[in-house]
Amino acid sequence: MIGAVLPLPPPPTEPSAPAGWYEDPWRMAPWRWWNGAVWSAHTGAAKEAKPRLPNWVSPPVVLAAIPTVPGIAIYAVLAPLAIVLGLVPLLIVLPILAWLDRVEPEPWSSRIHAVLWGAAVAGFISVVVNSLVGFAAGEAIAGIVSAPLVEEGTKAAGLLWAVRRKELDGVVDGIVYAGWIGLGFAVVEDFAYFALAADQGVLFQTFVLRAILTPFAHPLFTAWTGLAVGMAVSKGKPVFPTALWGLALAVATHASWNGSLLLAEEVDQPWIVLVAMALFVALFVAAVVTVIKYRRVEQQHFSDAVPFLAHRYGLPAGDVEVFGSWAAMRSTRKALSRPQRKDFDKVHSTLARLAVLHSQPGEVDHAAEHVLNAQLQSARNKA
């Protein structure tokens, strides 16, 4: 907080009111930030400056981006094809993550932040630490010990940041955020691998292995941490140390994969990679089955919660019919124009987050409920 307490203008009564600090209409704090469209979660007891960073970045991302962006720029100049090929996993993995996230869609700002965390924060710290370990103890130790520990640890920190911002609130959320963070890390890592492979004349083989055959590697490793974090949050338990078993599995699978690649290269036996890939595929199938199971549970929970939400927040009967059936919601959305779909998705997303809020153990977070309700009414007025 900075500055003295100043009189605040009355809460906006029109959606077009300019962004600024206004008296909290719910009297839960002296003032609350109105972003020009909906009430936010930013509150305080004295006048302070406008929130400095948009939701799609954070101080750790900004700090890590300072050395990361110039590094990517150098790759773009020296090996532009590596940058182009490094973006291919985005085309493969992002649609899958978007499909998984349809039950309780996360804001695009949160998705972008997760990808940037993986690319900048996890990517930069891992490069520095792994390089130092490789120089001091050798590439094998860096690949089998340092890389799994540091990379999965920094990606897990991104999940904890999402929990801190109250974005991650369920099992599917945990897996999806893990996927975005892992994808961001993998893309930047691929830039370096493809640039080196192009210099060594093995770009095609490296591209096929990393971008085509195993684009889900990093998201899959981190998914175990996301699963554990999501389970802890959904049960109202502390993430630490409850979710450490997920991080341990993430490190173990990551180390096993790196170890198999190093062993195959050391003894010149390609069949080791084939066996590792077969196990990787089996693990991937198991993860997909697990995610689909939890997705269906959350989908049913949302449909069951719609009548309660309609009664609590004054939704008309038509909304209950639409959002209470997954098939009806899909068919209704399909018939809308693109601008209408954006407003429809905002209503759906806010309802889904309210459903999760009421499903969590303990007393309902009334401040979060008030903010979500304001966002819901704003989205309904536009829809």
Short mmCIF file of C-alpha atoms in Angstrom, two decimals:
data_model
loop_
_atom_site.label_atom_id
_atom_site.label_comp_id
_atom_site.label_asym_id
_atom_site.label_seq_id
_atom_site.Cartn_x
_atom_site.Cartn_y
_atom_site.Cartn_z
CA MET A 1 0.00 0.00 0.00
CA ILE A 2 1.31 3.48 -0.76
CA GLY A 3 -0.02 6.94 -0.16
CA ALA A 4 -2.71 8.21 2.16
CA VAL A 5 -6.29 7.04 2.33
CA LEU A 6 -8.27 9.11 -0.18
CA PRO A 7 -12.02 9.33 -0.75
CA LEU A 8 -13.06 6.91 -3.47
CA PRO A 9 -15.72 7.42 -6.12
CA PRO A 10 -18.90 5.37 -5.80
CA PRO A 11 -19.01 1.89 -7.36
CA PRO A 12 -19.68 1.94 -11.09
CA THR A 13 -23.29 1.33 -12.06
CA GLU A 14 -22.63 1.09 -15.78
CA PRO A 15 -20.43 -1.51 -17.52
CA SER A 16 -18.68 1.33 -19.37
CA ALA A 17 -17.32 2.92 -16.17
CA PRO A 18 -13.56 3.52 -16.47
CA ALA A 19 -11.10 1.23 -14.74
CA GLY A 20 -10.11 2.32 -11.27
CA TRP A 21 -10.41 1.83 -7.51
CA TYR A 22 -13.97 2.03 -6.19
CA GLU A 23 -15.69 1.37 -2.89
CA ASP A 24 -16.12 -2.36 -2.54
CA PRO A 25 -19.84 -2.94 -3.26
CA TRP A 26 -19.78 -5.99 -0.94
CA ARG A 27 -18.07 -4.12 1.92
CA MET A 28 -15.44 -6.82 2.24
CA ALA A 29 -12.66 -4.23 1.90
CA PRO A 30 -12.58 -0.43 1.71
CA TRP A 31 -12.03 -0.57 -2.04
CA ARG A 32 -11.84 -2.99 -4.94
CA TRP A 33 -10.31 -2.69 -8.43
CA TRP A 34 -12.79 -2.36 -11.34
CA ASN A 35 -10.97 -3.27 -14.59
CA GLY A 36 -13.42 -1.48 -16.83
CA ALA A 37 -15.65 -4.52 -17.36
CA VAL A 38 -15.86 -6.62 -14.18
CA TRP A 39 -14.77 -6.51 -10.55
CA SER A 40 -11.40 -8.10 -9.90
CA ALA A 41 -9.97 -9.84 -6.84
CA HIS A 42 -7.65 -6.88 -6.10
CA THR A 43 -8.69 -5.21 -2.83
CA GLY A 44 -7.02 -3.02 -0.25
CA ALA A 45 -7.38 -0.71 2.71
CA ALA A 46 -5.64 2.33 1.22
CA LYS A 47 -5.24 3.79 -2.23
CA GLU A 48 -2.44 2.18 -4.19
CA ALA A 49 -1.22 2.20 -7.75
CA LYS A 50 -2.96 0.38 -10.56
CA PRO A 51 -1.95 -3.34 -10.62
CA ARG A 52 1.35 -3.21 -12.48
CA LEU A 53 1.29 -6.45 -14.43
CA PRO A 54 -1.46 -8.02 -16.53
CA ASN A 55 -2.56 -11.48 -15.51
CA TRP A 56 -0.63 -13.24 -18.28
CA VAL A 57 2.75 -12.34 -16.75
CA SER A 58 4.24 -12.28 -13.26
CA PRO A 59 7.48 -10.99 -11.68
CA PRO A 60 9.27 -14.37 -12.05
CA VAL A 61 8.28 -14.59 -15.74
CA VAL A 62 9.42 -11.03 -16.43
CA LEU A 63 12.78 -11.55 -14.70
CA ALA A 64 13.42 -14.86 -16.46
CA ALA A 65 12.38 -13.44 -19.83
CA ILE A 66 15.18 -10.84 -19.72
CA PRO A 67 17.93 -13.40 -20.52
CA THR A 68 15.62 -15.89 -22.31
CA VAL A 69 14.27 -13.65 -25.08
CA PRO A 70 17.73 -12.58 -26.36
CA GLY A 71 18.76 -16.25 -26.41
CA ILE A 72 15.77 -17.17 -28.56
CA ALA A 73 16.51 -14.20 -30.81
CA ILE A 74 20.05 -15.51 -31.37
CA TYR A 75 18.66 -18.93 -32.37
CA ALA A 76 16.23 -17.18 -34.72
CA VAL A 77 19.12 -15.45 -36.48
CA LEU A 78 21.58 -18.34 -36.57
CA ALA A 79 19.14 -21.23 -37.09
CA PRO A 80 15.69 -19.92 -38.13
CA LEU A 81 14.53 -23.41 -39.16
CA ALA A 82 15.06 -24.57 -35.57
CA ILE A 83 12.57 -21.95 -34.38
CA VAL A 84 9.98 -22.98 -36.97
CA LEU A 85 10.32 -26.69 -36.21
CA GLY A 86 10.35 -26.03 -32.47
CA LEU A 87 6.83 -24.61 -32.72
CA VAL A 88 5.41 -27.81 -34.25
CA PRO A 89 4.61 -29.42 -30.85
CA LEU A 90 2.30 -26.48 -30.16
CA LEU A 91 0.12 -27.61 -33.07
CA ILE A 92 -0.02 -31.15 -31.68
CA VAL A 93 -0.35 -30.63 -27.95
CA LEU A 94 -2.41 -27.42 -27.61
CA PRO A 95 -5.62 -28.86 -29.15
CA ILE A 96 -5.47 -31.79 -26.71
CA LEU A 97 -5.02 -29.49 -23.72
CA ALA A 98 -7.85 -27.25 -24.97
CA TRP A 99 -10.13 -30.30 -25.20
CA LEU A 100 -9.25 -31.39 -21.67
CA ASP A 101 -9.94 -27.88 -20.40
CA ARG A 102 -13.47 -27.60 -21.82
CA VAL A 103 -15.28 -28.58 -18.61
CA GLU A 104 -13.90 -25.65 -16.60
CA PRO A 105 -12.15 -23.44 -19.19
CA GLU A 106 -9.29 -21.40 -17.79
CA PRO A 107 -8.81 -17.77 -18.88
CA TRP A 108 -6.44 -17.34 -21.80
CA SER A 109 -4.30 -15.08 -19.63
CA SER A 110 -3.74 -17.97 -17.21
CA ARG A 111 -2.90 -20.37 -20.03
CA ILE A 112 -0.39 -17.93 -21.53
CA HIS A 113 1.21 -17.37 -18.12
CA ALA A 114 1.64 -21.13 -17.63
CA VAL A 115 3.31 -21.53 -21.04
CA LEU A 116 5.58 -18.54 -20.37
CA TRP A 117 6.51 -19.95 -16.96
CA GLY A 118 7.66 -23.17 -18.57
CA ALA A 119 9.49 -21.38 -21.37
CA ALA A 120 11.16 -18.63 -19.34
CA VAL A 121 11.35 -19.49 -15.65
CA ALA A 122 11.80 -23.28 -15.86
CA GLY A 123 13.77 -23.00 -19.09
CA PHE A 124 16.28 -20.40 -17.90
CA ILE A 125 16.93 -21.89 -14.46
CA SER A 126 17.32 -25.37 -15.94
CA VAL A 127 19.79 -24.24 -18.60
CA VAL A 128 21.98 -22.50 -16.02
CA VAL A 129 21.96 -25.31 -13.43
CA ASN A 130 22.27 -28.18 -15.92
CA SER A 131 25.15 -26.44 -17.69
CA LEU A 132 27.01 -25.97 -14.42
CA VAL A 133 26.42 -29.59 -13.39
CA GLY A 134 27.45 -30.84 -16.82
CA PHE A 135 30.67 -28.83 -16.66
CA ALA A 136 31.47 -30.02 -13.12
CA ALA A 137 30.26 -33.63 -13.13
CA GLY A 138 29.73 -34.62 -16.75
CA GLU A 139 26.82 -34.78 -19.19
CA ALA A 140 25.56 -38.13 -17.88
CA ILE A 141 25.02 -36.77 -14.36
CA ALA A 142 23.46 -33.62 -15.78
CA GLY A 143 21.06 -35.65 -17.92
CA ILE A 144 20.03 -38.32 -15.44
CA VAL A 145 20.21 -36.47 -12.12
CA SER A 146 20.29 -32.71 -12.56
CA ALA A 147 17.86 -32.32 -15.46
CA PRO A 148 14.97 -34.33 -13.95
CA LEU A 149 15.33 -32.70 -10.53
CA VAL A 150 15.76 -29.11 -11.68
CA GLU A 151 13.37 -29.17 -14.62
CA GLU A 152 10.54 -30.91 -12.77
CA GLY A 153 11.16 -28.78 -9.69
CA THR A 154 10.93 -25.50 -11.59
CA LYS A 155 7.86 -26.68 -13.50
CA ALA A 156 6.27 -27.67 -10.18
CA ALA A 157 6.94 -24.13 -8.97
CA GLY A 158 4.73 -22.92 -11.83
CA LEU A 159 1.92 -25.12 -10.53
CA LEU A 160 2.37 -23.68 -7.04
CA TRP A 161 2.17 -20.18 -8.52
CA ALA A 162 -1.15 -21.10 -10.15
CA VAL A 163 -2.39 -22.36 -6.78
CA ARG A 164 -1.22 -19.12 -5.17
CA ARG A 165 -3.24 -17.13 -7.71
CA LYS A 166 -6.26 -19.41 -7.05
CA GLU A 167 -6.33 -20.55 -10.68
CA LEU A 168 -5.71 -24.25 -10.07
CA ASP A 169 -8.63 -25.75 -8.15
CA GLY A 170 -9.05 -29.37 -9.25
CA VAL A 171 -7.46 -32.53 -10.60
CA VAL A 172 -8.04 -31.76 -14.28
CA ASP A 173 -6.81 -28.20 -13.69
CA GLY A 174 -3.60 -29.59 -12.23
CA ILE A 175 -2.98 -31.86 -15.22
CA VAL A 176 -3.85 -29.16 -17.74
CA TYR A 177 -1.66 -26.50 -16.12
CA ALA A 178 1.15 -29.08 -15.97
CA GLY A 179 0.64 -29.64 -19.69
CA TRP A 180 0.89 -25.95 -20.53
CA ILE A 181 3.98 -25.45 -18.38
CA GLY A 182 5.62 -28.58 -19.80
CA LEU A 183 4.78 -27.52 -23.34
CA GLY A 184 6.32 -24.07 -22.86
CA PHE A 185 9.49 -25.69 -21.52
CA ALA A 186 9.64 -28.24 -24.34
CA VAL A 187 9.29 -25.63 -27.10
CA VAL A 188 12.21 -23.55 -25.86
CA GLU A 189 14.30 -26.67 -25.22
CA ASP A 190 13.56 -27.84 -28.76
CA PHE A 191 14.89 -24.55 -30.14
CA ALA A 192 18.29 -25.40 -28.65
CA TYR A 193 18.20 -29.09 -29.60
CA PHE A 194 17.18 -28.40 -33.20
CA ALA A 195 19.78 -25.67 -33.62
CA LEU A 196 22.51 -28.05 -32.38
CA ALA A 197 21.14 -30.91 -34.51
CA ALA A 198 21.18 -28.71 -37.62
CA ASP A 199 24.83 -27.91 -36.97
CA GLN A 200 25.60 -31.65 -36.59
CA GLY A 201 23.60 -32.72 -39.64
CA VAL A 202 20.99 -34.76 -37.72
CA LEU A 203 18.13 -32.27 -37.70
CA PHE A 204 15.58 -34.59 -39.36
CA GLN A 205 16.14 -37.47 -36.94
CA THR A 206 16.03 -35.15 -33.91
CA PHE A 207 12.88 -33.44 -35.16
CA VAL A 208 11.05 -36.73 -35.70
CA LEU A 209 12.03 -38.06 -32.26
CA ARG A 210 11.24 -34.95 -30.24
CA ALA A 211 8.47 -33.14 -32.14
CA ILE A 212 6.60 -35.99 -33.86
CA LEU A 213 7.08 -39.13 -31.76
CA THR A 214 7.35 -37.62 -28.26
CA PRO A 215 5.79 -34.12 -28.23
CA PHE A 216 3.98 -35.01 -25.00
CA ALA A 217 7.14 -35.97 -23.10
CA HIS A 218 7.53 -32.92 -20.87
CA PRO A 219 3.77 -32.40 -20.36
CA LEU A 220 3.49 -36.08 -19.44
CA PHE A 221 6.37 -35.96 -16.94
CA THR A 222 4.93 -32.90 -15.18
CA ALA A 223 1.38 -34.30 -15.32
CA TRP A 224 2.19 -36.47 -12.28
CA THR A 225 2.99 -33.38 -10.25
CA GLY A 226 -0.13 -31.69 -11.58
CA LEU A 227 -2.24 -34.71 -10.64
CA ALA A 228 -0.92 -34.69 -7.08
CA VAL A 229 -1.29 -30.93 -6.68
CA GLY A 230 -4.83 -31.01 -8.10
CA MET A 231 -5.85 -33.83 -5.74
CA ALA A 232 -4.45 -31.96 -2.75
CA VAL A 233 -6.22 -28.72 -3.65
CA SER A 234 -9.55 -30.44 -4.38
CA LYS A 235 -9.45 -32.10 -0.94
CA GLY A 236 -8.49 -28.90 0.86
CA LYS A 237 -5.13 -30.31 1.92
CA PRO A 238 -1.81 -28.40 1.91
CA VAL A 239 0.06 -28.87 -1.35
CA PHE A 240 3.32 -29.35 0.56
CA PRO A 241 4.10 -32.06 1.52
CA THR A 242 0.90 -33.78 0.31
CA ALA A 243 1.80 -33.55 -3.39
CA LEU A 244 5.46 -34.60 -3.13
CA TRP A 245 4.62 -38.09 -4.41
CA GLY A 246 3.63 -36.54 -7.74
CA LEU A 247 6.91 -34.67 -8.03
CA ALA A 248 8.79 -37.88 -7.19
CA LEU A 249 7.01 -39.72 -10.02
CA ALA A 250 7.68 -36.84 -12.41
CA VAL A 251 11.40 -36.93 -11.60
CA ALA A 252 11.54 -40.74 -11.85
CA THR A 253 9.85 -40.94 -15.27
CA HIS A 254 11.96 -38.05 -16.56
CA ALA A 255 15.18 -39.65 -15.32
CA SER A 256 14.22 -43.03 -16.79
CA TRP A 257 13.58 -41.51 -20.20
CA ASN A 258 16.84 -39.52 -20.23
CA GLY A 259 18.75 -42.54 -18.96
CA SER A 260 17.43 -44.79 -21.73
CA LEU A 261 18.47 -42.30 -24.40
CA LEU A 262 21.96 -41.91 -22.93
CA LEU A 263 22.37 -45.69 -22.57
CA ALA A 264 21.29 -46.33 -26.16
CA GLU A 265 23.81 -43.78 -27.38
CA GLU A 266 26.58 -45.14 -25.14
CA VAL A 267 26.26 -48.81 -26.17
CA ASP A 268 25.03 -48.04 -29.71
CA GLN A 269 21.89 -50.14 -29.32
CA PRO A 270 18.86 -48.36 -30.89
CA TRP A 271 16.48 -51.05 -29.62
CA ILE A 272 16.80 -49.55 -26.14
CA VAL A 273 15.15 -46.38 -27.42
CA LEU A 274 12.38 -48.46 -29.03
CA VAL A 275 11.68 -50.23 -25.73
CA ALA A 276 11.70 -46.91 -23.89
CA MET A 277 9.30 -45.44 -26.44
CA ALA A 278 6.96 -48.43 -26.06
CA LEU A 279 6.91 -47.90 -22.30
CA PHE A 280 6.44 -44.17 -22.89
CA VAL A 281 3.40 -44.87 -25.09
CA ALA A 282 1.95 -47.20 -22.43
CA LEU A 283 2.46 -44.49 -19.82
CA PHE A 284 0.84 -41.96 -22.13
CA VAL A 285 -2.21 -44.19 -22.60
CA ALA A 286 -2.51 -44.66 -18.84
CA ALA A 287 -2.33 -40.90 -18.32
CA VAL A 288 -4.98 -40.28 -21.00
CA VAL A 289 -7.34 -42.82 -19.41
CA THR A 290 -6.82 -41.17 -16.01
CA VAL A 291 -7.47 -37.69 -17.38
CA ILE A 292 -10.61 -38.77 -19.24
CA LYS A 293 -11.91 -40.39 -16.06
CA TYR A 294 -11.45 -37.23 -14.00
CA ARG A 295 -12.77 -35.08 -16.85
CA ARG A 296 -16.01 -37.07 -16.92
CA VAL A 297 -16.34 -36.77 -13.15
CA GLU A 298 -15.92 -32.98 -13.34
CA GLN A 299 -18.29 -32.80 -16.31
CA GLN A 300 -21.01 -34.65 -14.37
CA HIS A 301 -20.37 -32.56 -11.26
CA PHE A 302 -20.81 -29.36 -13.27
CA SER A 303 -24.08 -30.55 -14.82
CA ASP A 304 -25.40 -31.58 -11.39
CA ALA A 305 -24.45 -28.20 -9.90
CA VAL A 306 -26.23 -26.07 -12.53
CA PRO A 307 -29.70 -26.11 -10.83
CA PHE A 308 -28.14 -24.98 -7.53
CA LEU A 309 -26.13 -22.27 -9.29
CA ALA A 310 -29.20 -21.09 -11.18
CA HIS A 311 -31.16 -20.73 -7.94
CA ARG A 312 -28.31 -18.99 -6.11
CA TYR A 313 -27.38 -16.54 -8.86
CA GLY A 314 -30.74 -15.96 -10.51
CA LEU A 315 -30.25 -17.75 -13.81
CA PRO A 316 -33.33 -18.24 -16.00
CA ALA A 317 -34.78 -21.68 -16.72
CA GLY A 318 -33.37 -21.57 -20.24
CA ASP A 319 -29.82 -21.43 -18.90
CA VAL A 320 -30.48 -24.47 -16.73
CA GLU A 321 -31.60 -26.43 -19.79
CA VAL A 322 -28.53 -25.36 -21.76
CA PHE A 323 -25.78 -25.70 -19.15
CA GLY A 324 -27.35 -28.63 -17.32
CA SER A 325 -26.74 -30.93 -20.28
CA TRP A 326 -23.35 -31.27 -21.91
CA ALA A 327 -24.94 -32.21 -25.24
CA ALA A 328 -27.31 -29.23 -25.10
CA MET A 329 -24.44 -26.89 -24.25
CA ARG A 330 -22.37 -28.12 -27.19
CA SER A 331 -25.25 -27.86 -29.67
CA THR A 332 -26.18 -24.37 -28.44
CA ARG A 333 -22.61 -23.15 -28.71
CA LYS A 334 -22.25 -24.63 -32.19
CA ALA A 335 -25.22 -22.58 -33.44
CA LEU A 336 -23.73 -19.27 -32.22
CA SER A 337 -21.58 -16.85 -34.16
CA ARG A 338 -17.93 -16.43 -33.18
CA PRO A 339 -18.49 -13.25 -31.10
CA GLN A 340 -21.48 -14.90 -29.40
CA ARG A 341 -19.38 -17.96 -28.60
CA LYS A 342 -16.87 -15.81 -26.72
CA ASP A 343 -19.61 -14.44 -24.46
CA PHE A 344 -21.16 -17.90 -24.11
CA ASP A 345 -17.78 -19.35 -23.09
CA LYS A 346 -17.36 -16.62 -20.46
CA VAL A 347 -20.69 -17.57 -18.89
CA HIS A 348 -19.76 -21.26 -18.99
CA SER A 349 -16.29 -20.65 -17.56
CA THR A 350 -17.58 -18.54 -14.68
CA LEU A 351 -20.34 -21.03 -13.85
CA ALA A 352 -17.77 -23.84 -13.85
CA ARG A 353 -15.50 -21.95 -11.45
CA LEU A 354 -18.46 -21.23 -9.18
CA ALA A 355 -19.32 -24.93 -9.21
CA VAL A 356 -15.78 -25.79 -8.15
CA LEU A 357 -15.81 -23.05 -5.51
CA HIS A 358 -18.90 -24.54 -3.87
CA SER A 359 -17.53 -28.09 -4.08
CA GLN A 360 -14.38 -27.36 -2.11
CA PRO A 361 -14.28 -28.44 1.56
CA GLY A 362 -14.76 -25.84 4.24
CA GLU A 363 -16.54 -22.50 4.17
CA VAL A 364 -17.09 -20.83 0.81
CA ASP A 365 -14.65 -18.03 -0.01
CA HIS A 366 -17.23 -15.23 -0.14
CA ALA A 367 -14.84 -12.68 -1.64
CA ALA A 368 -14.09 -15.04 -4.53
CA GLU A 369 -17.79 -15.80 -4.87
CA HIS A 370 -18.70 -12.11 -5.09
CA VAL A 371 -16.08 -11.49 -7.79
CA LEU A 372 -17.17 -14.53 -9.81
CA ASN A 373 -20.82 -13.56 -9.46
CA ALA A 374 -20.06 -10.08 -10.77
CA GLN A 375 -18.20 -11.61 -13.70
CA LEU A 376 -21.10 -13.99 -14.32
CA GLN A 377 -23.70 -11.21 -14.44
CA SER A 378 -21.46 -9.10 -16.70
CA ALA A 379 -20.97 -12.04 -19.07
CA ARG A 380 -24.71 -12.84 -19.08
CA ASN A 381 -25.56 -9.24 -19.96
CA LYS A 382 -23.32 -9.47 -23.01
CA ALA A 383 -24.36 -12.97 -24.08
#
